[in-house]
Coordinates of N, CA and C in Angstrom, one line a residue:
M465 N 16.6 -25.3 11.9 CA 17.2 -24.2 12.4 C 17.3 -22.8 11.5
K466 N 17.8 -23.8 9.6 CA 18.1 -22.4 8.5 C 16.4 -22.1 8.4
I467 N 15.8 -23.3 8.6 CA 14.5 -22.8 8.3 C 13.8 -21.9 9.0
K468 N 14.3 -21.5 10.3 CA 13.5 -20.9 11.3 C 14.0 -19.6 11.3
R469 N 16.2 -19.2 10.9 CA 16.1 -18.7 10.8 C 16.0 -17.4 9.1
F470 N 15.4 -18.4 8.4 CA 14.9 -17.2 7.0 C 13.9 -16.6 7.4
F471 N 12.8 -17.7 8.2 CA 11.5 -17.3 7.9 C 12.0 -15.6 9.2
R472 N 12.9 -15.9 9.9 CA 13.2 -14.6 10.6 C 13.5 -13.4 9.5
K473 N 14.0 -13.4 8.8 CA 14.2 -12.3 7.6 C 12.9 -12.0 7.2
P474 N 13.0 -10.7 6.6 CA 11.6 -10.0 6.1 C 11.1 -10.9 4.5
V475 N 10.7 -11.8 4.7 CA 10.2 -13.3 3.5 C 9.5 -12.5 2.9
V476 N 8.0 -11.7 3.3 CA 7.4 -10.9 2.3 C 7.4 -9.6 1.6
T477 N 8.5 -9.2 2.6 CA 8.9 -8.0 1.5 C 10.0 -8.4 0.6
Y478 N 10.8 -9.2 0.7 CA 11.2 -10.5 -0.3 C 10.6 -10.1 -1.4
A479 N 9.5 -10.9 -1.0 CA 8.3 -11.0 -2.1 C 7.6 -10.5 -2.7
F480 N 7.2 -9.6 -1.9 CA 7.1 -8.4 -2.9 C 7.9 -7.5 -3.9
L481 N 9.3 -8.0 -3.1 CA 10.2 -6.9 -4.5 C 9.9 -8.1 -5.6
F482 N 10.6 -9.4 -5.2 CA 10.5 -9.9 -6.4 C 9.5 -9.8 -7.3
I483 N 7.9 -9.5 -7.1 CA 6.7 -9.2 -7.9 C 7.1 -8.7 -8.6
Q484 N 7.5 -7.7 -8.3 CA 7.2 -6.0 -8.6 C 8.4 -5.7 -9.8
I485 N 9.6 -6.4 -9.5 CA 10.6 -6.5 -10.1 C 10.8 -7.4 -11.4
L486 N 9.6 -8.8 -11.6 CA 9.1 -9.9 -12.0 C 8.6 -8.6 -12.6
A487 N 7.7 -8.1 -12.9 CA 7.1 -7.5 -13.1 C 6.9 -6.2 -14.7
F488 N 8.4 -6.0 -13.8 CA 9.0 -4.8 -14.5 C 9.8 -5.2 -15.7
I489 N 10.3 -7.0 -15.6 CA 11.2 -7.3 -16.4 C 10.2 -7.4 -17.9
L490 N 8.9 -8.2 -17.1 CA 7.8 -8.8 -18.1 C 7.6 -7.7 -19.1
M491 N 6.8 -6.6 -18.5 CA 6.1 -5.6 -19.4 C 7.6 -4.4 -20.4
T492 N 8.9 -4.8 -19.6 CA 10.2 -3.9 -20.5 C 9.7 -5.4 -21.4
L493 N 10.1 -6.1 -21.8 CA 10.1 -7.0 -22.4 C 8.7 -7.3 -23.6
D494 N 7.9 -6.8 -23.3 CA 6.1 -6.9 -24.2 C 6.0 -5.3 -24.1
G495 N 6.7 -4.5 -24.8 CA 6.5 -3.1 -25.5 C 7.2 -1.8 -24.3
G496 N 7.4 -2.1 -23.0 CA 8.0 -0.9 -22.0 C 6.6 -0.9 -21.0
S497 N 7.6 -0.8 -20.2 CA 6.7 -0.1 -18.4 C 6.3 1.3 -18.4
T498 N 6.3 1.3 -19.7 CA 6.3 3.3 -20.2 C 5.1 3.0 -21.2
N499 N 4.7 2.5 -21.8 CA 3.8 1.6 -22.7 C 2.2 2.0 -22.0
T500 N 1.6 2.9 -22.7 CA -0.3 2.8 -21.8 C -0.7 1.4 -22.3
A501 N -0.5 1.2 -23.9 CA -1.3 -0.5 -23.6 C -1.1 -1.8 -23.1
T502 N 1.1 -1.6 -22.3 CA 1.4 -2.2 -22.0 C 1.0 -2.7 -20.1
L503 N 1.2 -1.2 -19.5 CA 0.4 -1.5 -18.5 C -1.2 -1.3 -17.7
V504 N -2.1 -1.0 -18.8 CA -3.6 -1.9 -19.2 C -3.5 -3.0 -19.1
K505 N -2.5 -3.9 -20.3 CA -2.3 -5.7 -20.3 C -2.2 -6.0 -19.1
Y506 N -0.9 -5.1 -18.2 CA -0.6 -5.8 -17.0 C -1.6 -5.8 -15.7
G507 N -2.4 -4.8 -16.1 CA -3.0 -4.7 -14.8 C -3.0 -2.7 -14.1
A508 N -2.2 -2.2 -14.6 CA -3.0 -0.8 -14.1 C -4.2 -0.9 -13.6
K509 N -4.4 0.6 -13.0 CA -5.6 0.7 -12.8 C -6.0 1.8 -13.9
F510 N -7.2 1.2 -14.2 CA -7.8 1.7 -15.9 C -9.4 1.8 -15.3
N511 N -9.8 3.5 -15.0 CA -11.2 3.4 -14.4 C -12.2 2.7 -14.9
P512 N -12.3 3.0 -16.5 CA -13.0 1.8 -17.4 C -13.3 0.4 -17.4
Y513 N -12.5 0.1 -16.9 CA -12.2 -1.7 -17.0 C -12.9 -2.3 -15.4
I514 N -12.5 -1.2 -14.7 CA -12.7 -1.5 -13.1 C -14.0 -1.2 -13.0
L515 N -14.6 -0.3 -13.5 CA -16.2 0.2 -13.7 C -16.8 -1.0 -14.3
F516 N -16.2 -1.8 -15.2 CA -16.8 -3.2 -15.8 C -16.6 -4.6 -15.4
G517 N -16.3 -4.6 -13.6 CA -16.0 -5.3 -13.4 C -14.8 -6.1 -13.3
E518 N -13.5 -5.6 -13.8 CA -12.4 -5.9 -13.7 C -11.3 -5.5 -11.8
W519 N -12.3 -6.0 -10.9 CA -12.0 -5.2 -9.2 C -10.8 -5.8 -9.0
W520 N -10.0 -6.9 -9.6 CA -8.5 -7.2 -9.3 C -7.7 -5.7 -10.3
R521 N -8.3 -4.9 -10.6 CA -6.7 -3.9 -11.1 C -7.0 -2.8 -9.6
L522 N -7.4 -3.1 -8.3 CA -7.2 -2.5 -7.4 C -6.2 -2.7 -6.9
I523 N -5.9 -3.8 -7.2 CA -4.2 -4.8 -6.2 C -3.0 -4.9 -7.5
T524 N -2.8 -5.2 -8.5 CA -1.9 -4.9 -9.6 C -1.3 -4.6 -9.6
P525 N -1.8 -3.0 -9.8 CA -1.3 -1.7 -9.9 C 0.1 -1.7 -8.8
I526 N -0.1 -2.3 -7.4 CA 0.6 -2.2 -6.4 C 1.8 -2.9 -7.2
F527 N 2.2 -3.8 -8.0 CA 3.3 -4.6 -8.5 C 3.7 -4.3 -9.6
L528 N 3.3 -2.8 -10.8 CA 3.6 -2.6 -11.3 C 4.4 -0.7 -11.6
H529 N 5.2 -0.6 -12.5 CA 6.0 0.4 -12.0 C 6.2 1.1 -13.7
I530 N 5.8 2.3 -13.3 CA 6.5 2.8 -14.9 C 7.6 3.9 -14.9
G531 N 8.7 2.5 -15.3 CA 9.8 3.5 -15.5 C 11.1 2.8 -14.4
F532 N 12.2 2.9 -14.7 CA 13.3 2.3 -14.2 C 12.9 2.6 -12.5
M533 N 13.4 4.5 -13.0 CA 13.5 4.8 -11.4 C 12.3 5.0 -10.3
H534 N 11.0 5.2 -11.5 CA 9.6 4.7 -10.7 C 9.9 3.1 -9.6
L535 N 10.2 2.1 -10.7 CA 10.7 1.4 -9.8 C 11.8 1.3 -9.0
L536 N 13.4 1.5 -8.7 CA 14.4 1.3 -8.5 C 13.8 2.0 -6.8
M537 N 13.2 3.4 -7.2 CA 12.6 3.8 -5.6 C 11.8 3.5 -4.9
N538 N 10.4 3.8 -5.7 CA 9.3 2.3 -4.3 C 10.0 0.8 -4.1
S539 N 11.6 0.6 -4.7 CA 11.6 -0.8 -4.3 C 13.0 -0.4 -3.2
V540 N 13.6 0.4 -3.0 CA 14.5 0.6 -2.1 C 13.8 1.4 -0.7
T541 N 12.4 2.0 -1.3 CA 11.5 2.1 0.3 C 11.2 1.1 0.6
L542 N 10.5 0.4 -0.4 CA 10.1 -0.4 0.0 C 10.7 -1.7 1.4
Y543 N 11.8 -2.0 1.3 CA 13.3 -3.0 1.2 C 13.0 -1.7 3.2
Y544 N 13.3 -0.8 2.8 CA 13.9 0.1 4.3 C 12.5 -0.1 5.6
L545 N 11.3 0.0 5.0 CA 10.1 0.1 5.0 C 9.6 -0.9 6.0
G546 N 9.6 -2.2 5.3 CA 9.6 -3.7 4.8 C 10.1 -4.8 6.6
E547 N 12.2 -4.0 6.2 CA 12.2 -4.9 6.7 C 11.8 -4.6 8.4
Q548 N 11.9 -3.1 8.6 CA 11.4 -2.6 9.9 C 9.9 -3.4 10.3
L549 N 9.1 -2.6 9.4 CA 8.1 -3.3 10.5 C 7.4 -4.3 10.0
E550 N 7.9 -5.1 9.2 CA 7.5 -6.8 9.4 C 8.2 -7.5 10.5
S551 N 8.9 -6.9 10.8 CA 9.9 -7.7 12.0 C 9.0 -7.6 13.4
V552 N 7.9 -6.3 13.0 CA 7.4 -5.9 14.3 C 5.7 -6.6 14.2
F553 N 4.8 -6.6 12.7 CA 3.7 -6.9 13.0 C 4.1 -8.9 12.6
G554 N 4.9 -9.0 12.3 CA 4.8 -10.7 11.9 C 4.8 -10.7 10.0
H555 N 4.8 -11.5 9.6 CA 4.6 -12.0 7.6 C 3.2 -11.6 7.4
L556 N 2.4 -13.0 8.1 CA 1.1 -12.2 7.6 C 0.3 -10.9 7.8
R557 N 0.9 -10.2 9.4 CA 0.0 -9.2 9.5 C 0.7 -8.2 8.8
F558 N 1.7 -8.3 8.5 CA 2.3 -7.0 7.2 C 1.9 -7.1 5.9
A559 N 1.9 -8.5 5.3 CA 1.3 -8.7 4.3 C -0.7 -8.1 4.2
G560 N -1.0 -8.6 5.1 CA -2.7 -7.7 4.9 C -2.6 -6.1 4.7
I561 N -1.9 -5.6 5.7 CA -1.1 -4.4 6.1 C -1.0 -3.5 4.8
Y562 N 0.3 -4.5 4.0 CA 0.8 -3.6 2.5 C -0.3 -3.9 1.8
L563 N -1.4 -4.7 1.4 CA -2.5 -5.1 0.9 C -3.2 -4.5 0.4
L564 N -4.2 -4.6 2.0 CA -5.2 -3.5 2.1 C -5.2 -2.1 2.2
S565 N -3.7 -1.1 2.6 CA -3.7 0.0 1.9 C -3.4 0.1 1.1
G566 N -2.6 -0.6 -0.5 CA -2.7 -0.8 -1.5 C -4.1 -0.7 -2.4
I567 N -4.8 -1.7 -1.9 CA -6.2 -1.1 -2.4 C -6.8 -0.5 -1.5
A568 N -7.0 0.6 -0.9 CA -8.1 1.9 -0.3 C -7.3 2.6 -1.1
G569 N -5.6 2.8 -1.1 CA -4.9 3.7 -2.2 C -5.8 4.1 -3.1
N570 N -5.7 2.4 -4.2 CA -6.1 2.5 -5.5 C -7.4 2.7 -5.2
L571 N -8.3 2.8 -4.5 CA -10.0 2.7 -4.9 C -9.9 4.5 -4.0
A572 N -8.9 5.4 -3.7 CA -9.7 6.5 -4.1 C -8.8 7.1 -5.1
S573 N -8.2 6.4 -6.1 CA -7.7 6.9 -6.8 C -8.3 6.8 -8.0
F574 N -9.3 5.3 -8.0 CA -10.4 5.5 -9.1 C -11.9 6.2 -8.5
A575 N -12.0 6.6 -7.2 CA -12.5 6.9 -7.0 C -12.8 8.5 -7.5
F576 N -10.9 9.7 -7.1 CA -10.8 10.6 -7.6 C -10.3 10.9 -8.9
S577 N -9.6 9.8 -8.9 CA -8.8 10.7 -10.2 C -8.8 9.5 -11.2
D578 N -8.9 10.1 -13.0 CA -9.5 9.7 -14.2 C -8.5 8.8 -14.9
S579 N -6.7 9.4 -14.1 CA -5.9 9.1 -14.9 C -5.5 7.1 -14.5
I580 N -4.9 6.6 -15.7 CA -4.1 5.3 -15.5 C -3.0 5.5 -14.9
S581 N -2.8 5.2 -13.4 CA -1.8 4.4 -12.5 C -1.4 2.9 -12.3
A582 N -0.6 3.3 -12.1 CA 0.3 2.2 -11.2 C 1.2 2.3 -9.6
G583 N 2.4 1.4 -9.5 CA 2.8 1.7 -8.4 C 2.5 1.0 -7.2
A584 N 3.7 1.4 -6.4 CA 3.7 0.9 -4.9 C 3.5 2.0 -3.8
S585 N 3.4 2.8 -4.3 CA 2.9 4.2 -3.5 C 2.6 3.8 -2.4
T586 N 0.5 3.4 -3.6 CA -0.4 3.4 -2.8 C -0.3 2.8 -0.9
S587 N 0.2 1.3 -1.5 CA 1.1 0.9 -0.1 C 2.0 1.1 0.8
L588 N 2.9 1.5 0.0 CA 4.1 2.5 1.0 C 3.5 3.7 1.9
F589 N 2.5 4.1 1.2 CA 1.9 5.5 2.2 C 1.1 5.1 3.1
G590 N 0.7 3.5 3.2 CA 0.0 2.7 4.3 C 0.8 2.3 5.3
L591 N 1.9 2.0 4.5 CA 2.8 1.8 6.2 C 3.8 2.8 6.5
F592 N 3.8 4.0 5.3 CA 3.8 5.2 6.6 C 2.5 5.2 7.7
G593 N 1.8 5.4 7.4 CA 0.3 5.4 8.0 C 0.9 4.1 9.7
T594 N 1.0 3.1 8.8 CA 1.2 1.8 10.3 C 2.4 2.9 11.1
A595 N 3.7 3.3 10.2 CA 4.5 3.9 11.4 C 3.8 4.7 12.6
I596 N 3.1 5.6 11.7 CA 2.2 6.9 12.7 C 0.9 5.9 13.6
M597 N 0.8 4.8 13.6 CA 0.3 4.3 14.2 C 1.1 3.7 15.6
L598 N 2.1 3.1 15.2 CA 2.6 2.9 16.4 C 3.1 3.7 17.0
G599 N 3.6 5.2 16.1 CA 4.4 5.9 17.1 C 3.0 6.6 18.0
Q600 N 1.4 6.0 17.8 CA 0.6 6.5 19.3 C 0.4 5.4 19.9
T601 N 0.9 4.7 19.3 CA 0.3 3.5 20.4 C 1.4 2.9 21.5
F602 N 2.7 3.2 20.8 CA 3.9 2.9 21.8 C 4.4 4.0 22.4
K603 N 4.6 4.8 23.1 CA 4.4 6.4 23.0 C 5.7 6.2 23.8
N604 N 6.1 5.2 25.0 CA 7.0 4.9 25.6 C 8.9 4.2 25.3
N605 N 8.1 3.8 23.8 CA 9.4 2.9 23.6 C 9.9 3.5 22.5
P606 N 11.2 4.3 22.6 CA 11.9 5.1 22.4 C 12.6 4.7 20.2
A607 N 12.6 3.5 20.3 CA 13.0 3.1 19.5 C 11.8 3.0 18.1
I608 N 10.9 3.1 18.4 CA 9.4 2.8 17.7 C 9.5 4.3 17.9
Q609 N 9.4 5.6 18.5 CA 9.4 6.7 18.3 C 10.7 7.2 17.8
Q610 N 11.6 6.9 17.8 CA 12.4 7.3 16.3 C 12.8 6.8 14.6
I611 N 10.8 5.5 14.7 CA 10.8 5.3 13.4 C 9.6 6.1 12.9
A612 N 8.9 6.2 13.9 CA 7.8 7.2 13.6 C 7.7 8.6 13.4
K613 N 9.1 9.4 13.8 CA 9.5 10.4 13.9 C 9.9 10.3 12.3
S614 N 11.3 9.4 11.8 CA 11.6 9.3 10.8 C 10.6 9.3 9.5
F615 N 9.8 8.1 9.4 CA 8.9 7.9 8.9 C 8.3 9.3 8.6
G616 N 7.3 10.0 9.7 CA 6.4 10.9 9.6 C 7.3 12.0 9.1
T617 N 8.8 12.0 8.5 CA 9.7 13.4 7.9 C 9.6 12.5 6.1
L618 N 9.4 11.6 5.8 CA 8.8 11.3 4.3 C 7.9 11.5 4.4
I619 N 6.8 11.4 4.9 CA 5.6 11.6 4.7 C 5.7 12.9 4.4
I620 N 6.3 13.8 4.9 CA 5.4 14.7 4.6 C 6.9 15.5 3.4
I621 N 7.5 15.3 3.4 CA 8.5 15.9 2.0 C 7.6 14.8 1.0
N622 N 6.9 13.7 1.0 CA 6.8 12.8 -0.1 C 4.9 13.8 -0.7
I623 N 4.3 14.2 0.5 CA 3.2 15.3 0.3 C 3.5 16.4 0.1
V624 N 4.3 17.2 -0.2 CA 4.9 18.2 -1.0 C 5.0 18.0 -2.0
F625 N 6.1 17.1 -2.3 CA 6.6 16.8 -3.6 C 5.0 16.7 -4.4
G626 N 4.2 15.9 -3.7 CA 3.3 15.6 -4.7 C 2.1 16.3 -4.8
V627 N 2.6 17.8 -4.4 CA 1.4 18.9 -4.6 C 1.8 19.2 -5.6
F628 N 3.7 20.2 -5.6 CA 4.3 20.3 -6.9 C 4.6 19.9 -8.1
S629 N 3.2 18.6 -7.9 CA 4.2 17.5 -9.6 C 2.8 17.0 -10.1
S630 N 2.3 17.3 -11.2 CA 0.9 16.9 -11.8 C 1.3 15.3 -11.5
S631 N 2.3 14.6 -12.0 CA 2.3 13.5 -12.6 C 1.7 12.8 -11.3
I632 N 1.7 12.4 -10.2 CA 1.7 11.6 -8.9 C 0.2 12.0 -8.7
D633 N 0.1 10.5 -8.3 CA -1.6 9.9 -7.8 C -1.6 10.5 -6.0
M634 N -2.2 11.9 -6.1 CA -2.4 12.0 -4.4 C -3.6 11.9 -3.6
A635 N -4.6 11.4 -4.6 CA -5.6 10.5 -4.2 C -5.2 9.4 -4.0
G636 N -4.3 8.7 -4.5 CA -4.0 7.5 -4.4 C -3.0 7.6 -3.1
H637 N -2.1 7.8 -3.0 CA -1.2 8.7 -1.4 C -2.1 9.0 -1.0
L638 N -2.9 9.4 -1.0 CA -3.6 9.8 0.9 C -4.6 8.5 1.5
G639 N -5.1 7.9 0.4 CA -5.7 6.7 0.3 C -5.6 5.6 1.1
G640 N -3.9 5.3 0.4 CA -3.0 4.9 0.7 C -2.6 4.5 2.9
L641 N -2.3 5.9 2.9 CA -2.3 6.6 3.9 C -3.3 6.5 5.0
A642 N -4.3 6.9 4.8 CA -5.4 6.7 5.5 C -5.8 5.2 6.2
G643 N -6.0 4.5 4.5 CA -5.5 3.0 5.0 C -5.0 2.3 5.6
G644 N -3.6 2.5 5.5 CA -3.0 1.9 6.4 C -2.6 2.1 7.7
F645 N -3.0 3.8 8.1 CA -3.3 3.7 9.7 C -4.7 3.0 10.0
L646 N -5.8 3.1 9.6 CA -6.6 2.1 9.7 C -6.5 1.1 10.0
I647 N -5.9 0.1 9.0 CA -6.0 -1.1 9.2 C -5.2 -1.4 9.8
A648 N -3.9 -0.7 10.2 CA -2.8 -1.7 11.0 C -3.5 -1.6 12.6
H649 N -4.1 -0.3 12.8 CA -4.9 -0.5 14.8 C -5.7 -1.3 14.2
A650 N -6.7 -2.1 13.3 CA -7.6 -3.1 12.9 C -7.1 -4.3 13.3
I651 N -5.7 -4.6 12.3 CA -5.2 -6.3 12.6 C -4.2 -5.7 13.4
S652 N -3.9 -4.8 13.7 CA -3.0 -4.8 15.0 C -1.1 -5.7 15.3
V653 N -0.5 -5.3 16.6 CA 0.5 -6.1 16.0 C 0.2 -7.3 17.3
P654 N 0.8 -8.6 17.5 CA 0.1 -9.7 17.9 C 0.2 -9.4 19.4
N655 N -0.5 -10.5 20.1 CA -0.6 -10.5 20.7 C -1.5 -9.1 22.1
P656 N -2.5 -8.3 21.7 CA -2.7 -7.5 21.7 C -3.4 -7.0 23.3
M657 N -3.3 -6.3 24.0 CA -3.6 -5.9 25.7 C -5.1 -6.0 25.4
K658 N -5.7 -6.4 26.2 CA -7.8 -6.7 26.2 C -8.5 -5.6 25.9
H659 N -8.3 -4.6 26.2 CA -8.5 -3.1 26.0 C -8.1 -1.9 24.8
W660 N -7.3 -3.1 24.0 CA -7.6 -2.9 22.1 C -8.7 -3.1 22.1
R661 N -9.3 -4.2 21.7 CA -9.9 -5.3 21.3 C -11.3 -3.8 20.8
K662 N -11.8 -3.5 21.4 CA -13.1 -2.4 21.0 C -12.4 -1.4 20.0
K663 N -11.2 -1.2 20.7 CA -10.2 -0.1 19.5 C -9.9 -0.8 17.9
R664 N -9.9 -1.8 18.1 CA -9.7 -2.6 16.5 C -11.0 -2.7 16.0
I665 N -12.1 -3.1 16.4 CA -13.4 -3.6 16.0 C -13.5 -2.0 15.2
I666 N -13.5 -0.8 15.7 CA -13.5 0.4 15.8 C -13.4 1.1 14.4
Y667 N -12.1 0.6 14.5 CA -11.0 1.3 13.2 C -11.2 0.2 12.1
G668 N -11.8 -1.6 12.1 CA -11.5 -2.0 11.3 C -13.1 -1.8 10.5
S669 N -14.0 -1.4 11.3 CA -15.6 -1.1 10.8 C -14.9 0.2 10.1
L670 N -14.7 1.2 10.3 CA -14.0 2.7 10.0 C -13.6 2.4 8.7
F671 N -12.8 1.4 8.5 CA -11.9 0.6 6.7 C -12.9 0.1 6.1
V672 N -13.3 -0.2 6.8 CA -14.9 -1.1 6.0 C -15.4 0.1 5.0
V673 N -16.3 0.5 6.0 CA -17.4 2.0 5.1 C -16.6 2.7 4.5
I674 N -14.8 2.9 4.7 CA -14.2 3.7 3.7 C -14.4 3.4 2.2
I675 N -13.6 2.0 2.9 CA -13.7 1.1 1.1 C -14.9 1.4 0.5
I676 N -15.7 1.3 1.2 CA -17.6 1.2 0.5 C -17.5 2.1 -0.4
I677 N -17.5 3.7 0.3 CA -18.2 4.8 0.1 C -16.9 5.3 -1.4
L678 N -15.5 4.8 -1.1 CA -14.6 4.6 -2.2 C -14.9 4.5 -3.5
A679 N -15.7 2.7 -3.0 CA -16.0 2.2 -4.4 C -16.8 2.8 -4.5
L680 N -18.4 3.4 -4.1 CA -19.4 3.5 -4.8 C -19.4 4.9 -5.3
I681 N -18.2 6.0 -4.9 CA -18.0 7.2 -5.7 C -17.4 6.8 -6.8
G682 N -16.3 6.4 -7.4 CA -15.9 5.7 -8.0 C -16.8 5.2 -9.2
Y683 N -17.8 4.1 -8.8 CA -18.1 3.7 -10.1 C -19.4 4.8 -10.2
L684 N -19.7 5.9 -9.7 CA -20.8 6.9 -10.4 C -19.6 8.2 -10.7
S685 N -18.5 7.8 -10.3 CA -17.7 9.0 -11.0 C -17.5 8.7 -12.9
A686 N -17.0 7.1 -12.8 CA -17.0 6.4 -13.9 C -17.4 6.4 -14.8
S687 N -18.7 6.0 -14.0 CA -20.1 5.9 -15.3 C -20.4 7.1 -15.5
T688 N -20.2 8.2 -14.9 CA -20.4 9.6 -15.3 C -19.6 10.4 -16.7
A689 N -18.2 9.9 -16.3 CA -17.3 10.3 -17.2 C -17.7 9.6 -18.6
I690 N -17.8 8.0 -18.4 CA -18.0 7.6 -19.4 C -19.5 7.1 -20.6
F691 N -20.4 7.0 -19.5 CA -21.9 7.6 -19.7 C -22.1 8.8 -19.9
G692 N -21.6 9.3 -18.8 CA -22.6 10.7 -19.4 C -23.9 10.5 -18.5
L693 N -23.6 9.7 -17.6 CA -25.1 10.0 -16.8 C -25.2 10.8 -15.7

């Protein structure tokens, strides 16, 4: 019974929080989380290395943060969003949405930004996109509508703040937002109705196409920046 109660909790959210806090501690002890060399060493998004085959750098930046406040803000947001959305989607679907959104966001950053970047924001914006999907799908559910409205406000605030801050990777944020919206439709909630099946295939295919396009744009952009091709 204790095991069942444990797995009713947002254990994936807790696991992601643990990983990013542990990564922050390790970076702090190994040169500092704001040190460029340390960030690259631990897996921050660095276009030249991705170009040369380190594609795992599309995942690792999700768990790295630049400074304590960056970690704190993203950890609080992850806890708040994860606690609610993991209960809706279940552990595995939530994990898939979070990670795939982050990959989409980091690919968008790879395609449109030369800067070194790190942070859970790509995945968190994916959760924002997921909330929009839920709001569109469950229009007669007051609880979900309230969640969608709350997250909608957060999206607007973050986008406006990002427009006026040169340190924020807007490409990564918007890529994560779009990725989360698409992959949430594709993965869907447990036991979807039959008429959703075609919709899931369409959104899933669109997600894959966008991922491929972003990877190609990023590859060509990074090649041009490094080799002048």
